[in-house]
Each structure stands twice: as C-alpha cells, then as structure tokens.
Short mmCIF file of C-alpha atoms (C1' of nucleotides) in Angstrom, two decimals:
data_model
loop_
_atom_site.label_atom_id
_atom_site.label_comp_id
_atom_site.label_asym_id
_atom_site.label_seq_id
_atom_site.Cartn_x
_atom_site.Cartn_y
_atom_site.Cartn_z
CA MET A 1 -61.80 139.93 59.83
CA GLU A 2 -64.32 141.53 58.82
CA ASN A 3 -65.70 142.78 55.77
CA GLU A 4 -64.84 146.84 56.60
CA GLU A 5 -61.45 146.05 57.73
CA ALA A 6 -60.13 144.75 54.64
CA VAL A 7 -61.85 147.68 52.31
CA LEU A 8 -59.76 149.34 54.98
CA ALA A 9 -56.64 148.07 53.85
CA LEU A 10 -57.57 147.42 50.71
CA ALA A 11 -58.57 151.25 50.00
CA ALA A 12 -54.41 151.86 52.02
CA LEU A 13 -52.68 149.91 49.35
CA ALA A 14 -54.76 151.30 46.76
CA GLN A 15 -52.51 153.90 45.08
CA PRO A 16 -49.49 154.00 43.80
CA THR A 17 -47.22 156.42 46.57
CA ARG A 18 -48.83 153.97 49.47
CA LEU A 19 -48.87 150.82 48.22
CA GLN A 20 -45.17 151.81 46.57
CA ALA A 21 -44.46 153.12 50.51
CA PHE A 22 -45.96 149.72 51.86
CA ARG A 23 -43.54 147.55 49.65
CA THR A 24 -40.38 149.41 50.62
CA LEU A 25 -41.32 148.66 53.77
CA VAL A 26 -41.77 145.68 53.71
CA GLN A 27 -38.31 145.48 51.64
CA HIS A 28 -37.10 147.54 54.75
CA GLU A 29 -37.81 144.93 57.03
CA PRO A 30 -37.32 144.31 60.31
CA ASP A 31 -35.02 147.66 60.53
CA GLY A 32 -37.75 149.52 59.23
CA LEU A 33 -37.28 153.44 57.60
CA PRO A 34 -36.99 156.51 58.34
CA ALA A 35 -39.92 159.06 56.99
CA GLY A 36 -37.14 160.95 56.10
CA GLU A 37 -35.58 159.08 54.33
CA LEU A 38 -38.43 157.33 52.49
CA ALA A 39 -39.96 160.12 51.50
CA ARG A 40 -36.27 160.79 49.60
CA LEU A 41 -36.61 157.37 48.59
CA LEU A 42 -40.23 157.78 47.34
CA GLU A 43 -39.37 161.38 45.69
CA VAL A 44 -42.83 162.83 46.89
CA PRO A 45 -42.87 165.75 49.52
CA GLN A 46 -43.30 165.50 52.89
CA ASN A 47 -45.77 166.55 54.53
CA THR A 48 -47.11 164.15 51.18
CA LEU A 49 -46.29 161.34 52.59
CA SER A 50 -47.13 162.24 55.63
CA ALA A 51 -50.67 161.95 54.68
CA HIS A 52 -49.65 158.68 53.61
CA LEU A 53 -48.09 156.56 55.62
CA SER A 54 -51.16 158.00 58.49
CA VAL A 55 -53.34 156.40 55.68
CA LEU A 56 -51.48 153.25 56.57
CA ALA A 57 -50.83 153.39 59.80
CA ARG A 58 -55.36 154.01 59.97
CA ALA A 59 -55.27 150.72 58.25
CA ASP A 60 -52.90 148.77 60.91
CA LEU A 61 -50.08 148.08 57.69
CA VAL A 62 -47.16 149.77 59.09
CA THR A 63 -46.34 151.08 62.64
CA SER A 64 -44.34 154.50 63.71
CA GLU A 65 -41.51 154.19 66.25
CA ARG A 66 -40.37 157.57 67.34
CA ARG A 67 -36.15 156.89 67.03
CA SER A 68 -34.78 160.35 68.80
CA ARG A 69 -35.10 162.59 65.45
CA SER A 70 -36.81 160.21 62.99
CA ILE A 71 -40.22 158.60 63.70
CA VAL A 72 -39.07 155.20 62.13
CA TYR A 73 -42.05 153.24 60.32
CA ARG A 74 -42.45 149.11 59.42
CA ALA A 75 -44.77 147.55 57.56
CA ASN A 76 -46.98 145.56 60.29
CA LEU A 77 -46.98 141.66 58.10
CA ALA A 78 -48.91 140.61 60.87
CA GLU A 79 -51.76 142.53 59.60
CA PHE A 80 -50.72 142.54 55.86
CA GLN A 81 -50.75 137.95 56.38
CA LYS A 82 -54.36 138.87 58.31
CA VAL A 83 -55.72 140.87 54.81
CA ALA A 84 -54.03 137.66 52.87
CA LEU A 85 -55.98 135.29 54.43
CA PHE A 86 -59.32 136.92 54.68
CA LEU A 87 -58.43 137.24 50.66
CA LEU A 88 -57.76 133.90 50.23
CA GLN A 89 -60.37 132.09 52.54
CA ASP A 90 -62.99 134.35 50.27
CA CYS A 91 -61.37 132.58 47.11
CA CYS A 92 -62.11 129.23 49.20
CA GLY A 93 -65.32 129.69 50.85
CA GLY A 94 -66.77 126.64 50.44
CA ARG A 95 -64.96 125.52 47.42
CA PRO A 96 -61.71 124.44 48.36
CA GLU A 97 -60.96 123.00 44.78
CA ILE A 98 -61.90 126.28 43.55
CA CYS A 99 -59.05 127.57 45.84
CA ALA A 100 -56.36 124.58 45.65
CA PRO A 101 -54.42 125.94 42.55
CA VAL A 102 -54.64 129.74 43.64
CA ILE A 103 -52.58 129.00 47.12
CA GLU A 104 -50.55 126.20 45.27
CA SER A 105 -49.66 128.80 42.93
CA LEU A 106 -48.54 130.51 45.37
CA GLN A 107 -46.04 128.02 47.09
CA PRO A 108 -42.53 128.69 44.79
CA CYS A 109 -43.00 132.32 46.51
CA CYS A 110 -41.29 131.28 49.49
CA PRO A 111 -39.31 127.77 50.10
CA PRO A 112 -41.12 126.37 52.15
CA LYS A 113 -37.37 125.85 54.12
CA ARG A 114 -38.72 122.80 57.08
CA LYS A 115 -36.91 120.21 58.75
CA GLU A 116 -39.32 118.19 56.53
CA ARG A 117 -37.13 116.18 54.43
CA SER A 118 -38.67 116.38 51.05
CA ARG A 119 -41.87 114.56 49.50
CA ALA A 120 -39.94 112.60 47.06
CA MET B 1 -47.68 142.80 37.24
CA GLU B 2 -47.49 145.93 37.88
CA ASN B 3 -47.64 148.62 39.60
CA GLU B 4 -50.58 150.05 37.92
CA GLU B 5 -52.15 147.06 37.80
CA ALA B 6 -51.97 146.28 40.66
CA VAL B 7 -53.59 149.42 42.38
CA LEU B 8 -56.07 149.06 39.54
CA ALA B 9 -57.58 145.66 40.69
CA LEU B 10 -56.90 145.94 44.94
CA ALA B 11 -58.71 150.12 44.07
CA ALA B 12 -61.79 147.58 42.71
CA LEU B 13 -61.67 145.74 46.18
CA ALA B 14 -61.76 148.08 48.37
CA GLN B 15 -64.89 150.09 48.37
CA PRO B 16 -67.54 147.50 50.42
CA THR B 17 -70.27 146.71 47.51
CA ARG B 18 -67.54 145.79 44.98
CA LEU B 19 -65.76 143.16 47.50
CA GLN B 20 -68.87 142.23 48.32
CA ALA B 21 -69.96 141.69 45.07
CA PHE B 22 -66.68 140.29 43.98
CA ARG B 23 -66.68 137.97 47.35
CA THR B 24 -70.38 136.61 46.14
CA LEU B 25 -69.14 135.68 42.40
CA VAL B 26 -66.61 134.04 43.94
CA GLN B 27 -68.98 132.63 45.95
CA HIS B 28 -70.97 130.62 42.92
CA GLU B 29 -67.58 129.96 40.85
CA PRO B 30 -68.42 129.13 37.99
CA ASP B 31 -71.63 129.57 37.97
CA GLY B 32 -71.58 132.51 38.62
CA LEU B 33 -75.03 135.31 38.62
CA PRO B 34 -76.85 137.24 36.71
CA ALA B 35 -76.40 141.40 37.78
CA GLY B 36 -80.09 141.64 38.41
CA GLU B 37 -79.62 138.85 40.96
CA LEU B 38 -76.99 139.64 41.85
CA ALA B 39 -78.23 143.59 42.63
CA ARG B 40 -80.54 142.12 44.77
CA LEU B 41 -78.94 139.95 46.61
CA LEU B 42 -76.63 142.92 47.28
CA GLU B 43 -79.97 144.88 47.82
CA VAL B 44 -78.55 147.59 45.82
CA PRO B 45 -79.97 149.50 42.68
CA GLN B 46 -79.38 147.98 39.68
CA ASN B 47 -77.40 150.92 37.42
CA THR B 48 -75.25 151.32 41.12
CA LEU B 49 -74.10 147.78 40.46
CA SER B 50 -73.60 148.26 36.83
CA ALA B 51 -71.43 150.89 38.25
CA HIS B 52 -69.77 148.71 40.19
CA LEU B 53 -69.63 145.95 37.44
CA SER B 54 -67.56 147.96 35.81
CA VAL B 55 -65.22 148.85 37.59
CA LEU B 56 -64.29 145.40 38.61
CA ALA B 57 -64.49 144.03 34.98
CA ARG B 58 -61.64 147.15 34.68
CA ALA B 59 -59.53 145.41 36.51
CA ASP B 60 -60.32 141.93 35.08
CA LEU B 61 -62.02 141.35 38.10
CA VAL B 62 -64.96 139.37 36.72
CA THR B 63 -66.16 138.04 33.42
CA SER B 64 -69.35 139.14 31.07
CA GLU B 65 -71.10 136.59 29.03
CA ARG B 66 -74.83 138.14 27.47
CA ARG B 67 -76.96 134.98 28.25
CA SER B 68 -79.77 135.59 26.37
CA ARG B 69 -81.34 138.54 28.24
CA SER B 70 -79.19 138.56 31.07
CA ILE B 71 -76.07 139.29 31.49
CA VAL B 72 -73.61 136.81 33.89
CA TYR B 73 -70.80 138.47 36.34
CA ARG B 74 -68.45 135.70 37.04
CA ALA B 75 -64.77 135.36 39.19
CA ASN B 76 -62.31 135.94 36.99
CA LEU B 77 -59.79 133.81 39.97
CA ALA B 78 -56.60 133.91 37.85
CA GLU B 79 -56.28 137.70 37.59
CA PHE B 80 -56.66 137.54 42.02
CA GLN B 81 -54.23 135.07 41.75
CA LYS B 82 -52.06 137.18 40.75
CA VAL B 83 -52.90 140.03 42.60
CA ALA B 84 -52.32 138.09 45.37
CA LEU B 85 -49.05 136.44 44.51
CA PHE B 86 -47.85 140.34 43.72
CA LEU B 87 -48.53 141.07 46.88
CA LEU B 88 -46.71 138.26 48.71
CA GLN B 89 -44.06 138.43 46.62
CA ASP B 90 -44.02 141.34 47.63
CA CYS B 91 -43.86 140.41 51.01
CA CYS B 92 -41.20 137.73 50.10
CA GLY B 93 -39.21 140.18 48.25
CA GLY B 94 -35.46 139.00 48.67
CA ARG B 95 -36.27 138.04 52.40
CA PRO B 96 -38.17 134.83 52.40
CA GLU B 97 -37.46 134.01 55.80
CA ILE B 98 -39.80 137.02 56.29
CA CYS B 99 -42.72 135.80 54.23
CA ALA B 100 -43.05 132.13 54.80
CA PRO B 101 -45.13 132.35 58.24
CA VAL B 102 -46.99 134.48 56.67
CA ILE B 103 -47.48 132.26 53.50
CA GLU B 104 -47.52 128.67 55.51
CA SER B 105 -50.60 130.69 57.76
CA LEU B 106 -52.80 129.91 54.49
CA GLN B 107 -52.19 126.58 54.08
CA PRO B 108 -55.25 125.48 56.01
CA CYS B 109 -57.13 128.25 54.11
CA CYS B 110 -57.72 124.81 51.85
CA PRO B 111 -57.29 121.17 52.91
CA PRO B 112 -55.21 120.37 49.99
CA LYS B 113 -57.73 117.31 49.67
CA ARG B 114 -54.82 115.09 47.73
CA LYS B 115 -55.38 111.75 47.72
CA GLU B 116 -53.87 111.36 51.14
CA ARG B 117 -55.82 109.64 53.32
CA SER B 118 -55.98 112.21 56.15
CA ARG B 119 -53.25 112.29 59.45
CA ALA B 120 -55.08 110.22 61.45
"C1'" DG C 1 -93.10 145.57 14.72
"C1'" DC C 2 -94.90 146.38 20.23
"C1'" DG C 3 -94.09 145.51 25.00
"C1'" DT C 4 -91.62 143.25 28.44
"C1'" DT C 5 -87.42 142.14 30.41
"C1'" DA C 6 -82.44 142.84 31.98
"C1'" DT C 7 -78.83 145.67 31.60
"C1'" DT C 8 -76.13 149.83 30.72
"C1'" DT C 9 -75.39 155.12 29.70
"C1'" DC C 10 -75.96 159.51 30.93
"C1'" DG C 11 -76.49 163.18 33.90
"C1'" DA C 12 -75.53 165.69 38.39
"C1'" DT C 13 -75.24 166.25 42.55
"C1'" DC C 14 -72.56 164.75 46.94
"C1'" DT C 15 -68.34 163.18 49.27
"C1'" DT C 16 -63.69 161.20 49.41
"C1'" DT C 17 -59.35 162.00 48.63
"C1'" DT C 18 -55.05 163.78 47.14
"C1'" DT C 19 -51.85 167.32 46.74
"C1'" DA C 20 -49.08 170.35 48.48
"C1'" DG C 21 -47.30 175.38 50.62
"C1'" DA C 22 -47.43 177.43 55.85
"C1'" DA C 23 -47.17 176.76 60.15
"C1'" DA C 24 -46.75 174.14 64.69
"C1'" DT C 25 -44.08 170.70 67.42
"C1'" DA C 26 -41.01 167.21 68.69
"C1'" DC C 27 -35.73 165.75 69.35
"C1'" DC C 28 -31.76 166.96 69.80
"C1'" DG C 29 -26.45 169.15 70.64
"C1'" DT C 30 -24.89 173.04 73.09
"C1'" DA D 1 -32.67 178.56 75.82
"C1'" DC D 2 -31.54 178.77 71.07
"C1'" DG D 3 -30.76 176.67 66.23
"C1'" DG D 4 -31.17 172.61 63.31
"C1'" DT D 5 -33.18 169.23 61.38
"C1'" DA D 6 -37.11 165.85 61.08
"C1'" DT D 7 -42.37 165.18 61.68
"C1'" DT D 8 -46.64 166.29 61.40
"C1'" DT D 9 -51.22 168.90 61.86
"C1'" DC D 10 -53.96 172.76 59.18
"C1'" DT D 11 -56.04 174.07 55.23
"C1'" DA D 12 -57.72 175.09 51.29
"C1'" DA D 13 -58.04 173.55 46.04
"C1'" DA D 14 -58.24 170.10 42.21
"C1'" DA D 15 -59.85 165.72 41.20
"C1'" DA D 16 -61.59 161.27 41.68
"C1'" DG D 17 -64.72 158.26 42.66
"C1'" DA D 18 -69.86 157.30 44.52
"C1'" DT D 19 -75.24 156.94 43.77
"C1'" DC D 20 -79.08 156.29 41.62
"C1'" DG D 21 -83.24 158.91 38.56
"C1'" DA D 22 -84.21 159.03 34.15
"C1'" DA D 23 -83.19 157.11 29.42
"C1'" DA D 24 -81.11 154.66 25.61
"C1'" DT D 25 -79.60 150.02 24.29
"C1'" DA D 26 -80.18 144.86 23.50
"C1'" DA D 27 -83.11 140.00 23.68
"C1'" DC D 28 -87.26 138.30 23.61
"C1'" DG D 29 -91.93 136.57 22.31
"C1'" DC D 30 -95.62 136.98 20.75
#
DNA sequence: GCGTTATTTCGATCTTTTTAGAAATACCGT
DNA sequence: ACGGTATTTCTAAAAAGATCGAAATAACGC
C-alpha cells in the first residue's frame, strides 16, 4: 500500500460520523445496511451521510450495491486489513523487536480458533 | 479508547507530511530525532513541521524532550498500539470469525523471533 | 550580556472539508 | 404513466486545516 492510499483511508476514518458509520457497517457484516437506515441509526440527514459514505467509498473502505429501491452499504474488510497492515508494517519496519509487543497485544482481540492443539 | 480519541489520532496520521514524520520517527526508535533534522529529512520548513509535530503531540502519537539546544521527538508506540487495537477491536466486535483473517495476515509482519529454532 | 543555533508562536492567506436545503435521479407498485 | 420511496447531486455558506515568512523564545559558548 502506498503512502497516498493510506492517507486517503486514514482521512476517511478521521471524522466522527464516518468512523461511526464504518464501525456500524463492520458490525453489520456481512449483510450490510441501506443508506437510509444507517442515517437513521446515526441520526444525521441522509444527504449528509451520503457525502460521508462517498468519502468512505472513494477510500475503498465501503462498497455499495443497489438492492431494489435501497442502496446497501458494506464495510470492505480487505481494504481495512491493508490499512492495518500498512500501519503495523510501518511500526515494524526494520525493527521487529519494537513492533512485536504491539502485535502480541492484538492477539486476544480475536481468539485464533485454529485446529492447532494449543502450545501447552 | 474513545471514539473521539481515535478520531484525533487518525486525523493526525491522515496527512502526508505527518504520516511520513511519524513513520520516520518509528524507524528511529528508540533514539528519536531532533525537530530540525526531521525537517531536513522530510524537506519541509521547520515551522511547518513544527505545526505538524504539535498535531501529532496533541494526539499523543509523539513525545518530545529537550536535549540541550535541540528538541528530540519520539514516536509513542503505546498510543499507536491503542489506535491499532481500537480499530481491530472494531473489526472483531462481536464477530471474531470476521476479524480472524485480518489478524492472521498481520502475523508475518513481525516474525515472532522467539527462542524457537525456526520451522525448517 | 551577546551572538549563534534550534525551535516554536504569531499572523495572514489559501485550500479543503463539513453541512444541509433544494432539486434531481432511480426504482417500484399499481 | 404516476405517485411514493430511497438516495444522490447541486449549491452555497461556514468551519477547519495547511503553509510559511517574520518575530519570539530558549539554550548554549564565550
């Protein structure tokens, strides 16, 4: 991921309504939410939210799909992952020992749930 | 971490010069860099960089310490970690199965470098 | 104290972003 | 084709951010 692309994504998330919108969409994965319903949930006018959603879409953090009368928005977790990776690689860059604790602290966030039998 | 705090941090990183500055400071951990040297590296006027650094400092992403005539800036990895965790928790929120692949993809970023004898 | 070096604060200008009313577009059922 | 619902685009005004010259502050050596 390029620096420029990262700035676009970070800027898209760096606004209260948009961050809230993105978080809400993440919570509604993989179904997504129609624009109008999201506007109701966040209590912002539809056209205002529409502008925010277009910023998120330009940053490729959300996708939209028309479903009859509604336009359903979904979080694009793949792009989100790219951003996270970009930031953390940054952190690691050359010096894994500095980044290791950061990564380690992220583990409990998602219990691995592998087939492995634990390390005990 | 609160939504508002996250927005502050994201906004601080969502600007090319600042993102570059932060990345550079991360690379210079744990020694840090004097403001002037950073300005030279990034090729921006000192007062412009100073303004950017104050934004990063307000977001607690960097710390500064006077060392004789210079003011040495350092990346605050603890805060960075909080931001990363906030975003990823977001992603996980309630639905670990959605977030798991994201976290998994972050692993190779920092080779654990444990006492293990490699896997070959 | 004075000149020098390192950095920040002030001030002014320019650009970008946010916001939301009003109009336009798209879809659907009848 | 029409009326209703869902959403976006247009437009304009207000707010926030970026940039940088010039002046101010802080620390040092002499």
